[in-house]
């Protein structure tokens, strides 16, 4: 068995960026592809990564900030446009079920037209949303066990990290989180931890915005500064720490700076993630 992780998008925040696409990851287990988070552009990033929509096996949303879910429905609808004809389970915090229903309703003209005109199967029965409100195993098959933890991303009541255990690897996706003991517990001994990062010294430009004070407070209360992620990876006994969800993106912070800060307190491997990197 071979399990690979591809970073489909490594920016953080709702504004589209020049150098990185919005948060998304693909875990490919012998041709079964699971997508974790669906930032804007995820369907195109999926294609550009060489992944096949026929192989889409499941979609996991960590939380309902738009940089993580803006293209949740689009990924499924466009995969269907590309000939998806099998059921795909989707997972995430409430209200995932009503979001799915309302997305299909919003796009009913295209969907009904393609069913009638192009002979496609109905899309709605192919999407099976499952809302997660508790930590624990959320998906289990012969090839993979997926476990969720409730992380610390206020003001959300439910923000999730996911751990994928396969025969050859264990991969954890932090989602967005401030320092979280639940994440350290979930990630214990994993081969790879993909963790969000925030570089505090580069945040003051935000204060020029009309909502700058509130936004800076949100960022510091709800995310993890890069100089702390090494300690988290060390506490979780991670082999490889992969940095993603860079805040700020496009602010001239070098890979060397991200890596140096993230290496504090951690002896394992640190990788500065980039779009389409496959590990
Ligand atoms: Zn968030």
mmCIF file of C-alpha atoms and ligand atoms in Angstrom:
data_model
loop_
_atom_site.group_PDB
_atom_site.id
_atom_site.type_symbol
_atom_site.label_atom_id
_atom_site.label_comp_id
_atom_site.label_asym_id
_atom_site.label_seq_id
_atom_site.Cartn_x
_atom_site.Cartn_y
_atom_site.Cartn_z
ATOM 1 C CA UNK A 1 0.000 0.000 0.000
ATOM 2 C CA UNK A 2 1.144 3.535 -0.771
ATOM 3 C CA UNK A 3 -0.295 6.609 0.897
ATOM 4 C CA UNK A 4 0.679 10.043 -0.376
ATOM 5 C CA UNK A 5 -0.182 13.526 0.807
ATOM 6 C CA UNK A 6 -0.479 16.388 -1.700
ATOM 7 C CA UNK A 7 -0.828 19.978 -0.547
ATOM 8 C CA UNK A 8 -3.418 21.506 -2.880
ATOM 9 C CA UNK A 9 -3.448 24.918 -1.210
ATOM 10 C CA UNK A 10 -1.232 26.413 1.477
ATOM 11 C CA UNK A 11 -2.388 30.016 1.975
ATOM 12 C CA UNK A 12 -4.380 31.151 5.000
ATOM 13 C CA UNK A 13 -7.243 33.610 5.178
ATOM 14 C CA UNK A 14 -10.217 34.412 2.971
ATOM 15 C CA UNK A 15 -8.524 36.789 0.494
ATOM 16 C CA UNK A 16 -7.262 35.082 -2.690
ATOM 17 C CA UNK A 17 -3.452 35.169 -2.872
ATOM 18 C CA UNK A 18 -0.884 35.490 -5.652
ATOM 19 C CA UNK A 19 1.521 32.785 -4.548
ATOM 20 C CA UNK A 20 -0.569 30.137 -2.838
ATOM 21 C CA UNK A 21 -4.038 28.671 -3.263
ATOM 22 C CA UNK A 22 -6.568 28.412 -0.416
ATOM 23 C CA UNK A 23 -6.306 25.603 2.153
ATOM 24 C CA UNK A 24 -6.818 22.064 0.827
ATOM 25 C CA UNK A 25 -5.038 18.716 1.052
ATOM 26 C CA UNK A 26 -5.422 15.408 -0.779
ATOM 27 C CA UNK A 27 -4.534 12.058 0.751
ATOM 28 C CA UNK A 28 -4.255 9.363 -1.913
ATOM 29 C CA UNK A 29 -4.412 5.791 -0.645
ATOM 30 C CA UNK A 30 -3.755 3.476 -3.581
ATOM 31 C CA UNK A 31 -6.067 5.493 -5.830
ATOM 32 C CA UNK A 32 -8.690 6.379 -3.228
ATOM 33 C CA UNK A 33 -8.476 10.147 -2.779
ATOM 34 C CA UNK A 34 -9.684 11.988 0.307
ATOM 35 C CA UNK A 35 -9.798 15.785 0.208
ATOM 36 C CA UNK A 36 -9.403 17.698 3.445
ATOM 37 C CA UNK A 37 -10.723 21.253 3.226
ATOM 38 C CA UNK A 38 -12.072 22.905 0.127
ATOM 39 C CA UNK A 39 -10.733 26.420 -0.234
ATOM 40 C CA UNK A 40 -11.446 28.404 -3.377
ATOM 41 C CA UNK A 41 -10.037 26.681 -6.457
ATOM 42 C CA UNK A 42 -9.783 23.212 -4.921
ATOM 43 C CA UNK A 43 -11.269 21.441 -7.964
ATOM 44 C CA UNK A 44 -8.719 22.984 -10.315
ATOM 45 C CA UNK A 45 -5.871 22.347 -7.877
ATOM 46 C CA UNK A 46 -7.037 18.713 -7.686
ATOM 47 C CA UNK A 47 -6.849 18.419 -11.471
ATOM 48 C CA UNK A 48 -3.510 20.206 -11.689
ATOM 49 C CA UNK A 49 -2.138 17.773 -9.104
ATOM 50 C CA UNK A 50 -2.912 14.976 -11.555
ATOM 51 C CA UNK A 51 -5.690 13.486 -9.428
ATOM 52 C CA UNK A 52 -8.678 11.792 -11.038
ATOM 53 C CA UNK A 53 -12.230 12.736 -10.006
ATOM 54 C CA UNK A 54 -13.271 9.094 -10.493
ATOM 55 C CA UNK A 55 -11.025 8.392 -7.497
ATOM 56 C CA UNK A 56 -12.618 10.949 -5.144
ATOM 57 C CA UNK A 57 -13.522 8.866 -2.094
ATOM 58 C CA UNK A 58 -14.404 11.394 0.602
ATOM 59 C CA UNK A 59 -14.344 15.055 1.586
ATOM 60 C CA UNK A 60 -13.524 16.351 5.067
ATOM 61 C CA UNK A 61 -14.124 19.942 6.177
ATOM 62 C CA UNK A 62 -12.286 21.133 9.287
ATOM 63 C CA UNK A 63 -14.476 24.172 9.996
ATOM 64 C CA UNK A 64 -16.718 26.674 8.304
ATOM 65 C CA UNK A 65 -14.418 29.601 7.592
ATOM 66 C CA UNK A 66 -14.641 30.352 3.872
ATOM 67 C CA UNK A 67 -10.948 29.754 3.190
ATOM 68 C CA UNK A 68 -11.660 26.122 4.176
ATOM 69 C CA UNK A 69 -15.101 25.536 2.668
ATOM 70 C CA UNK A 70 -15.781 28.036 -0.143
ATOM 71 C CA UNK A 71 -15.555 25.347 -2.826
ATOM 72 C CA UNK A 72 -16.966 22.407 -0.864
ATOM 73 C CA UNK A 73 -20.048 22.213 -3.080
ATOM 74 C CA UNK A 74 -18.121 23.209 -6.189
ATOM 75 C CA UNK A 75 -15.667 20.325 -5.779
ATOM 76 C CA UNK A 76 -18.535 17.842 -5.752
ATOM 77 C CA UNK A 77 -20.523 19.485 -8.547
ATOM 78 C CA UNK A 78 -17.476 19.869 -10.792
ATOM 79 C CA UNK A 79 -16.353 16.302 -10.054
ATOM 80 C CA UNK A 80 -19.843 15.238 -11.143
ATOM 81 C CA UNK A 81 -19.391 17.371 -14.255
ATOM 82 C CA UNK A 82 -16.203 15.375 -14.839
ATOM 83 C CA UNK A 83 -18.179 12.116 -14.673
ATOM 84 C CA UNK A 84 -18.274 11.267 -10.973
ATOM 85 C CA UNK A 85 -20.902 8.557 -10.680
ATOM 86 C CA UNK A 86 -20.305 6.978 -7.270
ATOM 87 C CA UNK A 87 -21.378 8.062 -3.796
ATOM 88 C CA UNK A 88 -19.018 10.363 -1.889
ATOM 89 C CA UNK A 89 -19.317 10.792 1.868
ATOM 90 C CA UNK A 90 -18.582 14.232 3.223
ATOM 91 C CA UNK A 91 -17.724 15.085 6.821
ATOM 92 C CA UNK A 92 -17.612 18.290 8.805
ATOM 93 C CA UNK A 93 -19.163 20.372 11.547
ATOM 94 C CA UNK A 94 -22.860 21.312 11.423
ATOM 95 C CA UNK A 95 -24.587 22.647 9.391
ATOM 96 C CA UNK A 96 -22.886 20.526 6.688
ATOM 97 C CA UNK A 97 -26.143 18.784 5.774
ATOM 98 C CA UNK A 98 -28.142 21.948 5.162
ATOM 99 C CA UNK A 99 -25.163 23.574 3.415
ATOM 100 C CA UNK A 100 -25.080 20.619 1.023
ATOM 101 C CA UNK A 101 -28.841 20.803 0.403
ATOM 102 C CA UNK A 102 -28.776 24.564 -0.124
ATOM 103 C CA UNK A 103 -25.791 24.351 -2.477
ATOM 104 C CA UNK A 104 -27.642 21.825 -4.628
ATOM 105 C CA UNK A 105 -30.722 24.045 -4.590
ATOM 106 C CA UNK A 106 -28.716 27.115 -5.583
ATOM 107 C CA UNK A 107 -27.258 25.197 -8.542
ATOM 108 C CA UNK A 108 -30.409 23.341 -9.567
ATOM 109 C CA UNK A 109 -30.543 24.951 -13.027
ATOM 110 C CA UNK A 110 -27.177 23.515 -14.063
ATOM 111 C CA UNK A 111 -27.763 20.189 -12.333
ATOM 112 C CA UNK A 112 -31.264 19.613 -13.741
ATOM 113 C CA UNK A 113 -30.156 20.719 -17.203
ATOM 114 C CA UNK A 114 -27.232 18.306 -17.285
ATOM 115 C CA UNK A 115 -29.361 15.422 -16.018
ATOM 116 C CA UNK A 116 -32.017 16.035 -18.696
ATOM 117 C CA UNK A 117 -29.708 17.140 -21.514
ATOM 118 C CA UNK A 118 -26.555 15.054 -20.942
ATOM 119 C CA UNK A 119 -27.997 11.941 -19.329
ATOM 120 C CA UNK A 120 -26.078 12.332 -16.067
ATOM 121 C CA UNK A 121 -27.223 10.598 -12.874
ATOM 122 C CA UNK A 122 -28.904 12.775 -10.217
ATOM 123 C CA UNK A 123 -26.206 14.443 -8.083
ATOM 124 C CA UNK A 124 -27.990 14.653 -4.743
ATOM 125 C CA UNK A 125 -27.981 10.869 -4.005
ATOM 126 C CA UNK A 126 -24.226 10.804 -4.698
ATOM 127 C CA UNK A 127 -23.420 13.135 -1.770
ATOM 128 C CA UNK A 128 -23.767 11.781 1.718
ATOM 129 C CA UNK A 129 -23.032 14.474 4.335
ATOM 130 C CA UNK A 130 -22.239 13.461 7.910
ATOM 131 C CA UNK A 131 -22.048 16.089 10.614
ATOM 132 C CA UNK A 132 -19.373 15.695 13.285
ATOM 133 C CA UNK A 133 -19.818 17.185 16.742
ATOM 134 C CA UNK A 134 -17.756 14.787 18.887
ATOM 135 C CA UNK A 135 -14.142 13.606 18.799
ATOM 136 C CA UNK A 136 -13.405 10.007 17.796
ATOM 137 C CA UNK A 137 -13.413 7.736 14.760
ATOM 138 C CA UNK A 138 -15.494 9.276 11.970
ATOM 139 C CA UNK A 139 -14.671 6.959 9.053
ATOM 140 C CA UNK A 140 -13.344 3.429 8.890
ATOM 141 C CA UNK A 141 -12.718 1.070 5.971
ATOM 142 C CA UNK A 142 -10.311 -1.735 5.045
ATOM 143 C CA UNK A 143 -7.757 0.861 3.999
ATOM 144 C CA UNK A 144 -8.083 3.811 6.348
ATOM 145 C CA UNK A 145 -9.282 4.942 9.752
ATOM 146 C CA UNK A 146 -10.049 8.641 10.144
ATOM 147 C CA UNK A 147 -10.210 10.111 13.632
ATOM 148 C CA UNK A 148 -11.305 13.640 14.490
ATOM 149 C CA UNK A 149 -10.402 15.892 17.408
ATOM 150 C CA UNK A 150 -12.103 19.091 18.527
ATOM 151 C CA UNK A 151 -9.459 21.801 18.357
ATOM 152 C CA UNK A 152 -9.325 25.317 19.685
ATOM 153 C CA UNK A 153 -10.440 27.804 17.025
ATOM 154 C CA UNK A 154 -12.738 30.347 18.655
ATOM 155 C CA UNK A 155 -15.402 31.459 18.170
ATOM 156 C CA UNK A 156 -16.289 28.088 16.558
ATOM 157 C CA UNK A 157 -17.849 25.516 18.839
ATOM 158 C CA UNK A 158 -16.792 22.747 16.451
ATOM 159 C CA UNK A 159 -13.478 23.045 14.622
ATOM 160 C CA UNK A 160 -11.835 19.753 13.712
ATOM 161 C CA UNK A 161 -8.428 18.231 13.121
ATOM 162 C CA UNK A 162 -8.301 14.891 11.292
ATOM 163 C CA UNK A 163 -5.919 11.962 11.548
ATOM 164 C CA UNK A 164 -5.651 9.401 8.720
ATOM 165 C CA UNK A 165 -4.143 6.035 9.645
ATOM 166 C CA UNK A 166 -3.373 3.643 6.795
ATOM 167 C CA UNK A 167 -1.252 0.493 6.612
ATOM 168 C CA UNK A 168 1.867 2.492 5.768
ATOM 169 C CA UNK A 169 1.387 5.987 7.224
ATOM 170 C CA UNK A 170 -0.285 8.277 9.705
ATOM 171 C CA UNK A 171 -1.059 11.834 8.614
ATOM 172 C CA UNK A 172 -2.657 14.571 10.717
ATOM 173 C CA UNK A 173 -4.193 17.792 9.399
ATOM 174 C CA UNK A 174 -4.502 20.431 12.124
ATOM 175 C CA UNK A 175 -7.098 22.637 10.461
ATOM 176 C CA UNK A 176 -7.119 26.049 12.095
ATOM 177 C CA UNK A 177 -6.291 26.006 15.769
ATOM 178 C CA UNK A 178 -4.668 27.872 18.596
ATOM 179 C CA UNK A 179 -2.425 25.645 20.723
ATOM 180 C CA UNK A 180 -4.554 22.608 21.503
ATOM 181 C CA UNK A 181 -3.934 19.658 23.822
ATOM 182 C CA UNK A 182 -6.574 17.719 21.848
ATOM 183 C CA UNK A 183 -4.464 18.111 18.702
ATOM 184 C CA UNK A 184 -1.314 16.925 20.493
ATOM 185 C CA UNK A 185 -3.219 13.872 21.707
ATOM 186 C CA UNK A 186 -4.690 13.148 18.255
ATOM 187 C CA UNK A 187 -1.328 13.531 16.528
ATOM 188 C CA UNK A 188 0.668 11.389 18.972
ATOM 189 C CA UNK A 189 3.408 9.486 17.101
ATOM 190 C CA UNK A 190 2.166 10.437 13.619
ATOM 191 C CA UNK A 191 4.489 10.339 10.619
ATOM 192 C CA UNK A 192 3.307 13.710 9.326
ATOM 193 C CA UNK A 193 1.614 16.677 10.986
ATOM 194 C CA UNK A 194 0.397 19.432 8.672
ATOM 195 C CA UNK A 195 0.054 22.447 10.951
ATOM 196 C CA UNK A 196 -1.146 25.977 10.342
ATOM 197 C CA UNK A 197 1.279 28.827 11.093
ATOM 198 C CA UNK A 198 1.104 32.526 11.901
ATOM 199 C CA UNK A 199 4.062 34.929 11.930
ATOM 200 C CA UNK A 200 3.215 37.507 14.554
ATOM 201 C CA UNK A 201 5.918 40.124 13.740
ATOM 202 C CA UNK A 202 4.337 40.566 10.288
ATOM 203 C CA UNK A 203 0.817 41.250 11.518
ATOM 204 C CA UNK A 204 0.898 44.965 12.192
ATOM 205 C CA UNK A 205 -0.003 45.898 8.593
ATOM 206 C CA UNK A 206 -3.423 44.499 9.455
ATOM 207 C CA UNK A 207 -3.985 47.406 11.834
ATOM 208 C CA UNK A 208 -4.326 49.693 8.796
ATOM 209 C CA UNK A 209 -7.616 47.964 7.946
ATOM 210 C CA UNK A 210 -10.901 49.301 9.281
ATOM 211 C CA UNK A 211 -11.413 46.028 11.187
ATOM 212 C CA UNK A 212 -7.684 45.749 11.976
ATOM 213 C CA UNK A 213 -7.822 45.631 15.779
ATOM 214 C CA UNK A 214 -10.547 42.961 15.871
ATOM 215 C CA UNK A 215 -8.869 40.950 13.104
ATOM 216 C CA UNK A 216 -5.460 40.954 14.802
ATOM 217 C CA UNK A 217 -7.068 39.811 18.069
ATOM 218 C CA UNK A 218 -8.890 36.991 16.227
ATOM 219 C CA UNK A 219 -5.659 35.852 14.581
ATOM 220 C CA UNK A 220 -3.732 35.706 17.846
ATOM 221 C CA UNK A 221 -6.584 34.069 19.817
ATOM 222 C CA UNK A 222 -7.493 31.469 17.198
ATOM 223 C CA UNK A 223 -4.243 30.456 15.498
ATOM 224 C CA UNK A 224 -0.760 29.198 16.390
ATOM 225 C CA UNK A 225 2.337 31.356 16.052
ATOM 226 C CA UNK A 226 5.091 29.654 14.083
ATOM 227 C CA UNK A 227 7.569 29.798 16.974
ATOM 228 C CA UNK A 228 5.234 27.435 18.915
ATOM 229 C CA UNK A 229 4.559 24.692 16.361
ATOM 230 C CA UNK A 230 7.904 22.978 16.955
ATOM 231 C CA UNK A 231 7.029 22.509 20.620
ATOM 232 C CA UNK A 232 3.667 21.077 19.593
ATOM 233 C CA UNK A 233 5.307 18.669 17.130
ATOM 234 C CA UNK A 234 7.809 17.659 19.810
ATOM 235 C CA UNK A 235 5.049 17.053 22.379
ATOM 236 C CA UNK A 236 3.170 14.925 19.817
ATOM 237 C CA UNK A 237 6.309 12.931 18.859
ATOM 238 C CA UNK A 238 5.871 13.790 15.186
ATOM 239 C CA UNK A 239 8.439 12.619 12.626
ATOM 240 C CA UNK A 240 7.818 15.302 9.978
ATOM 241 C CA UNK A 241 6.212 18.688 10.555
ATOM 242 C CA UNK A 242 4.753 20.286 7.434
ATOM 243 C CA UNK A 243 3.910 23.988 7.614
ATOM 244 C CA UNK A 244 0.841 25.287 5.792
ATOM 245 C CA UNK A 245 -1.907 27.947 6.027
ATOM 246 C CA UNK A 246 0.717 30.686 6.098
ATOM 247 C CA UNK A 247 -0.548 33.908 7.698
ATOM 248 C CA UNK A 248 0.350 36.309 6.320
ATOM 249 C CA UNK A 249 0.928 35.000 2.781
ATOM 250 C CA UNK A 250 2.679 37.237 0.217
ATOM 251 C CA UNK A 251 4.292 39.383 2.938
ATOM 252 C CA UNK A 252 7.899 38.660 2.004
ATOM 253 C CA UNK A 253 8.565 36.200 4.833
ATOM 254 C CA UNK A 254 11.199 33.771 3.588
ATOM 255 C CA UNK A 255 11.019 29.984 3.769
ATOM 256 C CA UNK A 256 14.154 30.157 5.915
ATOM 257 C CA UNK A 257 12.329 32.315 8.487
ATOM 258 C CA UNK A 258 9.288 29.997 8.629
ATOM 259 C CA UNK A 259 11.574 26.973 8.978
ATOM 260 C CA UNK A 260 13.865 28.528 11.589
ATOM 261 C CA UNK A 261 10.927 29.619 13.765
ATOM 262 C CA UNK A 262 9.130 26.265 13.414
ATOM 263 C CA UNK A 263 12.271 24.329 14.314
ATOM 264 C CA UNK A 264 12.446 25.823 17.818
ATOM 265 C CA UNK A 265 12.084 22.974 20.282
ATOM 266 C CA UNK A 266 11.752 20.265 17.602
ATOM 267 C CA UNK A 267 14.403 17.829 16.389
ATOM 268 C CA UNK A 268 12.355 16.193 13.631
ATOM 269 C CA UNK A 269 12.116 17.231 10.001
ATOM 270 C CA UNK A 270 10.436 20.570 9.195
ATOM 271 C CA UNK A 271 9.078 21.156 5.691
ATOM 272 C CA UNK A 272 7.832 24.546 4.492
ATOM 273 C CA UNK A 273 4.802 23.495 2.475
ATOM 274 C CA UNK A 274 3.976 24.767 -1.008
ATOM 275 C CA UNK A 275 1.124 24.121 -3.427
ATOM 276 C CA UNK A 276 1.378 20.731 -5.202
ATOM 277 C CA UNK A 277 4.104 19.462 -2.879
ATOM 278 C CA UNK A 278 3.620 15.693 -2.590
ATOM 279 C CA UNK A 279 4.987 13.774 0.359
HETATM 280 ZN ZN1 LIG B 1 -10.408 29.398 10.471
#
